[in-house]
Amino acid sequence: MSSKRYSKKDRQERLKKEIEDNPFITDEELCELFNVSIQTIRLDRLCLNIPELRERVRNVAKLNYKKVRTIGEAEIVGELIDLELNKKAISILQTDSTMVFKKTKIVRGHFIFAMAESLAMAVIDADVALTGVSNIKYKVPVLSGQKLIAKAEVTRIRGKNYFVHVKITVKDEQVFRGKFILVSI
Amino acid sequence: MSSKRYSKKDRQERLKKEIEDNPFITDEELCELFNVSIQTIRLDRLCLNIPELRERVRNVAKLNYKKVRTIGEAEIVGELIDLELNKKAISILQTDSTMVFKKTKIVRGHFIFAMAESLAMAVIDADVALTGVSNIKYKVPVLSGQKLIAKAEVTRIRGKNYFVHVKITVKDEQVFRGKFILVSI
C-alpha cells in the first residue's frame, strides 16, 4: 500500500501492471493502493480497456471450466479461476446477503463447505468422483460481502482414492480448511 | 412385511395403527405392507381422515420449529419432525432431481451435509451457535427421490462446546454420518 499520488500516465501504467499481477484485485483495493477515487479507477480501466473484476473473473473461469471432468460448470460453487487436473485449483466466491443466517449475518457453513467440496471434485482427473470422507474446520466466521478464495491441492493419489486439501481465505486470513478423500467410480 | 390380504375393516384398523406407530410411512410402503393398490391406500386414508404424508410431516414439523433457538425455520434443510433441545432431533428430507449431479444422478454431497449441519445447529439450546469442526463420512451414494432421515444426538456439552453426532439413513441403511463440534457465541 502507498499513499503516494502518481501522474495520470504513471498511475495508468502501474494500474495495468497491478491488474496483470493480480487479476482479481477489486476496484476498491485499487482505490486504496493509488489513493484516488473509485471513479478515477473506473475511468482508468475504461481508458486501458480493462474490463471490470466480474468480467475478468468470468473470462479466466471460462477457460478452466473446459478442463473439468468430474462435474458440470454449474455444479462448482464459485468461479473457477485456476485448474491443473490432479494438482491444484483455485476458485473465488463473492458472498452476499442471501447466504447468511438471519440472526447473525454470518455466512452459513454449508455454502463454504459446498465451495470447498465442489473445488475438491473439480480438481480430480476422473470421469466421476464422489466424496468419501471429509474433515473440516471453520476457523473464522465469514460475513456477507466478503470474497472467499479457495485453494485446493491434491496431496496424494492412491488407486481410486484422491486426497485433497482445501484452504479458504478472506484477504489472506484463513477462514476454513478441509481435508477430503474422494473416490473415482 | 406381509402379503396377507385383510378385510377392508381389518385393513383400515391396521393401517391406522401403522401410521400412528410410524407417521412417516409412505403410501408406497403401505401398499407393500397390505398387498393392495395405492388407490386403495389413498381411499383408506380418506375414509379414516388421515392426511397424506407431506401434510403429516408438516403438521409435526410446525410444532418443532417453535422450539428451535439457534436458527430460523427456513434455515433447516429438511423437515424437523422431532426435537428435544440439547438432547436429540430428527429431520426428513425428500430428495429430488434438482439436487443431483447431472452426470451420475447422485445427490450432491453438500445437500446431505447441509441437512446434517443444520440439524446439529437446531438441536443446540443456545441463542447463536456456529460449527467449529466437523468430521464426516458419506457411506452410500444417495439417489434422486430417496427419502433421507437424519438423527442428531448431543453427546457432550463442555462449556460453550456442543458435540453432536448426526446419522442419515435411507430405509434403515446408513448413508452418511457426521460428528460436529458447535460453539455457542
Short mmCIF file of C-alpha atoms in Angstrom, two decimals:
data_model
loop_
_atom_site.label_atom_id
_atom_site.label_comp_id
_atom_site.label_asym_id
_atom_site.label_seq_id
_atom_site.Cartn_x
_atom_site.Cartn_y
_atom_site.Cartn_z
CA MET A 1 0.00 0.00 0.00
CA SER A 2 1.16 3.51 -0.74
CA SER A 3 -0.48 6.86 -0.34
CA LYS A 4 1.74 8.48 -2.94
CA ARG A 5 -0.04 10.30 -5.79
CA TYR A 6 1.11 9.47 -9.31
CA SER A 7 0.67 11.37 -12.55
CA LYS A 8 -2.18 10.03 -14.66
CA LYS A 9 0.12 8.34 -17.16
CA ASP A 10 2.26 6.86 -14.44
CA ARG A 11 -0.79 5.67 -12.48
CA GLN A 12 -2.36 4.02 -15.52
CA GLU A 13 0.86 2.15 -16.27
CA ARG A 14 1.11 0.94 -12.70
CA LEU A 15 -2.58 0.07 -12.63
CA LYS A 16 -2.19 -2.09 -15.72
CA LYS A 17 0.81 -3.87 -14.18
CA GLU A 18 -1.05 -4.32 -10.88
CA ILE A 19 -4.04 -5.96 -12.58
CA GLU A 20 -1.77 -8.19 -14.65
CA ASP A 21 -0.06 -9.39 -11.47
CA ASN A 22 -3.31 -9.82 -9.57
CA PRO A 23 -6.26 -10.09 -11.96
CA PHE A 24 -8.70 -10.42 -9.07
CA ILE A 25 -7.94 -7.16 -7.33
CA THR A 26 -11.11 -5.12 -6.75
CA ASP A 27 -11.63 -1.51 -7.76
CA GLU A 28 -11.88 -0.72 -4.05
CA GLU A 29 -8.46 -2.21 -3.44
CA LEU A 30 -7.05 -0.24 -6.38
CA CYS A 31 -8.52 2.99 -4.95
CA GLU A 32 -6.67 2.46 -1.72
CA LEU A 33 -3.47 1.48 -3.47
CA PHE A 34 -3.36 4.59 -5.66
CA ASN A 35 -5.09 6.92 -3.25
CA VAL A 36 -7.65 8.06 -5.81
CA SER A 37 -11.44 7.85 -6.07
CA ILE A 38 -13.26 4.82 -7.43
CA GLN A 39 -14.43 6.93 -10.39
CA THR A 40 -10.82 7.55 -11.32
CA ILE A 41 -10.06 3.84 -11.23
CA ARG A 42 -13.09 3.11 -13.41
CA LEU A 43 -12.07 5.77 -15.93
CA ASP A 44 -8.52 4.41 -15.93
CA ARG A 45 -9.80 0.92 -16.65
CA LEU A 46 -12.01 2.30 -19.41
CA CYS A 47 -9.01 4.10 -20.97
CA LEU A 48 -6.88 0.98 -20.72
CA ASN A 49 -9.70 -1.22 -21.97
CA ILE A 50 -9.53 -3.44 -18.87
CA PRO A 51 -12.92 -5.00 -18.03
CA GLU A 52 -14.39 -4.88 -14.52
CA LEU A 53 -13.47 -7.53 -11.97
CA ARG A 54 -16.54 -9.72 -12.53
CA GLU A 55 -15.82 -9.83 -16.26
CA ARG A 56 -12.13 -10.62 -15.69
CA VAL A 57 -13.02 -13.48 -13.36
CA ARG A 58 -15.54 -14.82 -15.86
CA ASN A 59 -13.02 -14.70 -18.71
CA VAL A 60 -10.45 -16.66 -16.76
CA ALA A 61 -13.06 -19.07 -15.41
CA LYS A 62 -14.41 -19.91 -18.88
CA LEU A 63 -11.11 -21.48 -19.90
CA ASN A 64 -10.86 -23.52 -16.71
CA TYR A 65 -14.37 -24.96 -16.83
CA LYS A 66 -13.47 -26.70 -20.08
CA LYS A 67 -10.82 -28.71 -18.29
CA VAL A 68 -13.06 -30.03 -15.53
CA ARG A 69 -14.00 -33.67 -15.99
CA THR A 70 -15.88 -34.82 -12.89
CA ILE A 71 -18.69 -32.29 -12.57
CA GLY A 72 -20.61 -29.71 -14.59
CA GLU A 73 -19.75 -25.99 -14.67
CA ALA A 74 -22.92 -25.02 -12.84
CA GLU A 75 -22.11 -27.54 -10.12
CA ILE A 76 -19.00 -25.69 -8.99
CA VAL A 77 -19.85 -23.26 -6.20
CA GLY A 78 -17.80 -20.15 -7.02
CA GLU A 79 -15.83 -19.15 -10.12
CA LEU A 80 -13.01 -21.46 -11.12
CA ILE A 81 -10.01 -19.27 -11.81
CA ASP A 82 -7.21 -21.82 -11.99
CA LEU A 83 -7.07 -25.55 -12.59
CA GLU A 84 -4.37 -28.14 -13.10
CA LEU A 85 -6.01 -31.55 -13.01
CA ASN A 86 -4.77 -33.82 -10.21
CA LYS A 87 -2.59 -30.96 -8.93
CA LYS A 88 -4.32 -27.76 -7.84
CA ALA A 89 -7.28 -25.46 -8.37
CA ILE A 90 -8.44 -22.04 -7.22
CA SER A 91 -11.93 -20.60 -7.04
CA ILE A 92 -13.48 -17.32 -5.91
CA LEU A 93 -16.87 -16.85 -4.30
CA GLN A 94 -18.41 -13.44 -3.67
CA THR A 95 -20.66 -13.93 -0.64
CA ASP A 96 -23.88 -11.95 -0.30
CA SER A 97 -26.84 -11.46 1.99
CA THR A 98 -28.73 -14.46 0.55
CA MET A 99 -26.12 -16.80 2.07
CA VAL A 100 -26.27 -15.70 5.69
CA PHE A 101 -28.03 -16.73 8.87
CA LYS A 102 -30.69 -14.10 9.52
CA LYS A 103 -29.80 -13.79 13.15
CA THR A 104 -26.05 -13.31 12.92
CA LYS A 105 -25.43 -12.19 9.30
CA ILE A 106 -22.73 -14.86 9.25
CA VAL A 107 -22.42 -16.88 6.03
CA ARG A 108 -23.99 -20.33 6.50
CA GLY A 109 -21.40 -23.04 6.85
CA HIS A 110 -22.72 -25.24 4.10
CA PHE A 111 -22.05 -22.61 1.43
CA ILE A 112 -18.41 -22.60 2.44
CA PHE A 113 -18.41 -26.38 2.59
CA ALA A 114 -20.02 -26.59 -0.86
CA MET A 115 -17.36 -24.26 -2.29
CA ALA A 116 -14.60 -26.46 -0.86
CA GLU A 117 -16.18 -29.79 -1.77
CA SER A 118 -17.02 -28.82 -5.34
CA LEU A 119 -13.49 -27.48 -5.88
CA ALA A 120 -12.06 -30.74 -4.49
CA MET A 121 -14.19 -32.62 -7.04
CA ALA A 122 -13.27 -30.33 -9.92
CA VAL A 123 -9.54 -30.84 -9.44
CA ILE A 124 -9.78 -34.64 -9.84
CA ASP A 125 -8.81 -36.10 -13.21
CA ALA A 126 -11.55 -38.74 -13.41
CA ASP A 127 -14.89 -39.10 -15.15
CA VAL A 128 -16.84 -39.45 -11.93
CA ALA A 129 -15.74 -38.81 -8.37
CA LEU A 130 -17.61 -38.72 -5.08
CA THR A 131 -16.61 -37.54 -1.64
CA GLY A 132 -15.93 -40.36 0.76
CA VAL A 133 -14.61 -38.70 3.89
CA SER A 134 -14.07 -35.13 4.93
CA ASN A 135 -12.58 -33.45 7.92
CA ILE A 136 -13.24 -29.74 8.12
CA LYS A 137 -12.65 -26.77 10.34
CA TYR A 138 -14.34 -23.39 10.27
CA LYS A 139 -11.77 -21.03 11.73
CA VAL A 140 -13.27 -17.55 11.43
CA PRO A 141 -16.91 -16.60 10.74
CA VAL A 142 -17.40 -15.16 7.24
CA LEU A 143 -19.56 -12.08 6.85
CA SER A 144 -21.87 -11.21 3.97
CA GLY A 145 -19.98 -9.41 1.21
CA GLN A 146 -16.61 -10.96 1.95
CA LYS A 147 -14.80 -12.52 -1.01
CA LEU A 148 -13.68 -16.09 -0.45
CA ILE A 149 -10.67 -17.56 -2.22
CA ALA A 150 -10.42 -21.35 -2.12
CA LYS A 151 -7.25 -23.21 -3.00
CA ALA A 152 -7.33 -26.96 -3.48
CA GLU A 153 -4.27 -29.15 -3.65
CA VAL A 154 -4.18 -32.85 -4.48
CA THR A 155 -1.76 -34.22 -1.90
CA ARG A 156 -1.88 -37.93 -2.72
CA ILE A 157 -3.45 -40.36 -5.18
CA ARG A 158 -3.68 -43.99 -4.19
CA GLY A 159 -5.58 -46.22 -6.59
CA LYS A 160 -9.09 -44.76 -6.82
CA ASN A 161 -8.61 -42.53 -3.77
CA TYR A 162 -7.69 -38.87 -4.13
CA PHE A 163 -6.58 -36.86 -1.10
CA VAL A 164 -7.37 -33.17 -1.49
CA HIS A 165 -6.69 -30.28 0.90
CA VAL A 166 -8.73 -27.12 0.53
CA LYS A 167 -7.96 -23.83 2.26
CA ILE A 168 -10.30 -20.86 2.08
CA THR A 169 -9.13 -17.35 2.87
CA VAL A 170 -10.60 -13.87 3.14
CA LYS A 171 -7.91 -11.26 2.46
CA ASP A 172 -5.12 -13.71 3.35
CA GLU A 173 -6.78 -14.79 6.60
CA GLN A 174 -7.65 -18.47 6.65
CA VAL A 175 -11.35 -18.95 7.47
CA PHE A 176 -11.78 -22.62 6.63
CA ARG A 177 -9.75 -25.71 5.88
CA GLY A 178 -10.97 -29.09 4.71
CA LYS A 179 -9.36 -32.42 4.00
CA PHE A 180 -11.27 -34.58 1.56
CA ILE A 181 -10.84 -38.12 0.36
CA LEU A 182 -12.60 -38.55 -2.96
CA VAL A 183 -13.21 -41.80 -4.76
CA SER A 184 -13.39 -42.14 -8.53
CA ILE A 185 -16.11 -44.56 -9.61
CA MET B 1 -43.86 -57.10 5.65
CA SER B 2 -46.77 -59.42 4.97
CA SER B 3 -48.53 -60.45 1.81
CA LYS B 4 -51.69 -61.48 3.66
CA ARG B 5 -54.95 -59.88 2.50
CA TYR B 6 -57.18 -58.36 5.16
CA SER B 7 -60.84 -57.48 5.12
CA LYS B 8 -61.48 -53.81 4.48
CA LYS B 9 -62.41 -53.08 8.08
CA ASP B 10 -59.48 -55.06 9.42
CA ARG B 11 -57.08 -53.39 6.98
CA GLN B 12 -58.25 -49.89 7.88
CA GLU B 13 -57.78 -50.58 11.56
CA ARG B 14 -54.30 -51.91 11.00
CA LEU B 15 -53.50 -49.04 8.63
CA LYS B 16 -54.48 -46.52 11.28
CA LYS B 17 -52.32 -48.26 13.87
CA GLU B 18 -49.40 -48.49 11.41
CA ILE B 19 -49.48 -44.73 10.69
CA GLU B 20 -49.75 -43.93 14.40
CA ASP B 21 -46.65 -46.02 15.07
CA ASN B 22 -44.75 -44.62 12.10
CA PRO B 23 -46.26 -41.31 10.96
CA PHE B 24 -43.71 -41.01 8.16
CA ILE B 25 -44.52 -44.23 6.34
CA THR B 26 -45.25 -43.57 2.65
CA ASP B 27 -48.32 -44.72 0.74
CA GLU B 28 -45.97 -46.91 -1.34
CA GLU B 29 -44.71 -48.61 1.79
CA LEU B 30 -48.29 -49.15 2.98
CA CYS B 31 -49.19 -50.70 -0.39
CA GLU B 32 -46.45 -53.26 0.02
CA LEU B 33 -47.34 -53.92 3.62
CA PHE B 34 -51.01 -54.59 2.94
CA ASN B 35 -50.57 -56.00 -0.54
CA VAL B 36 -53.14 -53.65 -2.07
CA SER B 37 -53.01 -50.93 -4.72
CA ILE B 38 -52.02 -47.34 -3.95
CA GLN B 39 -55.57 -46.23 -4.79
CA THR B 40 -56.88 -48.49 -2.03
CA ILE B 41 -54.45 -46.95 0.46
CA ARG B 42 -55.49 -43.45 -0.58
CA LEU B 43 -59.17 -44.29 -0.22
CA ASP B 44 -58.49 -45.87 3.17
CA ARG B 45 -56.73 -42.71 4.34
CA LEU B 46 -59.61 -40.63 3.03
CA CYS B 47 -62.12 -42.80 4.94
CA LEU B 48 -60.03 -42.58 8.09
CA ASN B 49 -59.42 -38.87 7.63
CA ILE B 50 -55.62 -39.32 7.73
CA PRO B 51 -53.81 -36.66 5.68
CA GLU B 52 -51.17 -37.55 3.12
CA LEU B 53 -47.55 -37.99 4.20
CA ARG B 54 -46.41 -34.48 3.28
CA GLU B 55 -49.22 -32.98 5.34
CA ARG B 56 -48.46 -35.27 8.30
CA VAL B 57 -44.79 -34.29 8.22
CA ARG B 58 -45.68 -30.61 8.03
CA ASN B 59 -48.05 -30.85 10.99
CA VAL B 60 -45.44 -32.47 13.18
CA ALA B 61 -42.70 -30.15 11.96
CA LYS B 62 -44.69 -26.99 12.79
CA LEU B 63 -44.62 -27.79 16.48
CA ASN B 64 -40.89 -28.50 16.46
CA TYR B 65 -39.82 -25.34 14.65
CA LYS B 66 -41.16 -23.30 17.54
CA LYS B 67 -38.66 -24.90 19.88
CA VAL B 68 -35.57 -24.14 17.80
CA ARG B 69 -33.47 -21.32 19.20
CA THR B 70 -30.26 -21.08 17.16
CA ILE B 71 -31.53 -20.76 13.61
CA GLY B 72 -34.61 -19.84 11.58
CA GLU B 73 -37.16 -22.36 10.32
CA ALA B 74 -36.22 -21.77 6.69
CA GLU B 75 -32.58 -22.37 7.54
CA ILE B 76 -33.14 -26.00 8.45
CA VAL B 77 -32.60 -28.22 5.42
CA GLY B 78 -35.38 -30.82 5.64
CA GLU B 79 -38.48 -31.01 7.84
CA LEU B 80 -37.89 -31.10 11.57
CA ILE B 81 -40.01 -33.90 12.93
CA ASP B 82 -38.66 -34.29 16.44
CA LEU B 83 -36.68 -32.04 18.76
CA GLU B 84 -35.51 -32.17 22.35
CA LEU B 85 -33.10 -29.27 22.89
CA ASN B 86 -29.58 -30.34 23.89
CA LYS B 87 -30.64 -33.99 23.51
CA LYS B 88 -31.80 -35.16 20.10
CA ALA B 89 -33.55 -34.17 16.88
CA ILE B 90 -34.85 -35.84 13.76
CA SER B 91 -35.45 -34.40 10.29
CA ILE B 92 -36.66 -35.75 6.95
CA LEU B 93 -35.56 -34.62 3.50
CA GLN B 94 -37.25 -35.79 0.32
CA THR B 95 -34.53 -35.63 -2.35
CA ASP B 96 -35.38 -34.75 -5.94
CA SER B 97 -33.79 -34.27 -9.33
CA THR B 98 -32.78 -30.65 -8.59
CA MET B 99 -30.29 -31.91 -6.02
CA VAL B 100 -28.27 -34.32 -8.15
CA PHE B 101 -25.10 -34.26 -10.20
CA LYS B 102 -26.18 -34.25 -13.84
CA LYS B 103 -23.72 -36.92 -14.81
CA THR B 104 -24.44 -39.53 -12.16
CA LYS B 105 -27.93 -38.64 -10.81
CA ILE B 106 -26.37 -38.95 -7.37
CA VAL B 107 -27.46 -36.38 -4.78
CA ARG B 108 -24.75 -33.74 -4.33
CA GLY B 109 -22.86 -34.17 -1.10
CA HIS B 110 -23.39 -30.67 0.17
CA PHE B 111 -27.18 -31.11 0.36
CA ILE B 112 -26.64 -34.05 2.68
CA PHE B 113 -24.03 -32.10 4.60
CA ALA B 114 -26.39 -29.12 4.89
CA MET B 115 -29.15 -31.37 6.23
CA ALA B 116 -26.81 -32.76 8.90
CA GLU B 117 -25.21 -29.43 9.83
CA SER B 118 -28.48 -27.54 10.11
CA LEU B 119 -29.96 -30.29 12.29
CA ALA B 120 -26.87 -30.21 14.51
CA MET B 121 -27.41 -26.46 14.92
CA ALA B 122 -31.14 -26.78 15.54
CA VAL B 123 -30.67 -29.21 18.43
CA ILE B 124 -28.47 -26.81 20.41
CA ASP B 125 -30.09 -24.87 23.26
CA ALA B 126 -28.34 -21.56 22.68
CA ASP B 127 -29.18 -18.24 21.07
CA VAL B 128 -26.43 -18.49 18.48
CA ALA B 129 -24.23 -21.41 17.54
CA LEU B 130 -21.70 -21.95 14.78
CA THR B 131 -19.97 -25.07 13.53
CA GLY B 132 -16.34 -25.26 14.56
CA VAL B 133 -15.18 -28.65 13.43
CA SER B 134 -16.79 -31.47 11.54
CA ASN B 135 -15.74 -34.94 10.57
CA ILE B 136 -18.00 -36.61 8.05
CA LYS B 137 -18.32 -39.77 6.06
CA TYR B 138 -20.50 -40.42 3.01
CA LYS B 139 -21.12 -44.17 3.13
CA VAL B 140 -23.53 -44.90 0.29
CA PRO B 141 -24.46 -42.65 -2.67
CA VAL B 142 -27.99 -41.26 -2.40
CA LEU B 143 -30.18 -41.29 -5.49
CA SER B 144 -32.78 -38.71 -6.53
CA GLY B 145 -36.16 -39.50 -4.96
CA GLN B 146 -34.78 -41.26 -1.91
CA LYS B 147 -36.07 -40.06 1.46
CA LEU B 148 -33.37 -39.15 3.96
CA ILE B 149 -33.91 -39.41 7.70
CA ALA B 150 -31.36 -37.59 9.84
CA LYS B 151 -30.99 -38.22 13.56
CA ALA B 152 -28.89 -35.89 15.66
CA GLU B 153 -27.75 -36.63 19.17
CA VAL B 154 -25.96 -34.27 21.53
CA THR B 155 -23.25 -36.48 23.03
CA ARG B 156 -21.43 -33.98 25.21
CA ILE B 157 -21.58 -30.34 26.31
CA ARG B 158 -18.43 -28.75 27.65
CA GLY B 159 -18.62 -25.04 28.36
CA LYS B 160 -19.56 -23.40 25.05
CA ASN B 161 -18.78 -26.51 23.00
CA TYR B 162 -21.50 -28.91 21.93
CA PHE B 163 -20.63 -32.32 20.49
CA VAL B 164 -23.31 -33.57 18.11
CA HIS B 165 -23.46 -36.84 16.15
CA VAL B 166 -25.68 -36.99 13.09
CA LYS B 167 -26.60 -40.19 11.25
CA ILE B 168 -28.54 -40.15 8.00
CA THR B 169 -30.32 -43.22 6.70
CA VAL B 170 -32.34 -44.27 3.66
CA LYS B 171 -34.72 -47.09 4.57
CA ASP B 172 -32.62 -48.08 7.60
CA GLU B 173 -29.37 -48.12 5.62
CA GLN B 174 -26.85 -45.58 6.89
CA VAL B 175 -25.69 -43.32 4.04
CA PHE B 176 -23.88 -40.61 6.00
CA ARG B 177 -22.55 -39.90 9.45
CA GLY B 178 -21.13 -36.66 10.76
CA LYS B 179 -19.56 -35.55 14.01
CA PHE B 180 -19.85 -31.85 14.71
CA ILE B 181 -18.44 -29.61 17.37
CA LEU B 182 -20.54 -26.46 17.60
CA VAL B 183 -19.71 -23.36 19.56
CA SER B 184 -22.30 -21.08 21.12
CA ILE B 185 -21.35 -17.42 20.80
#
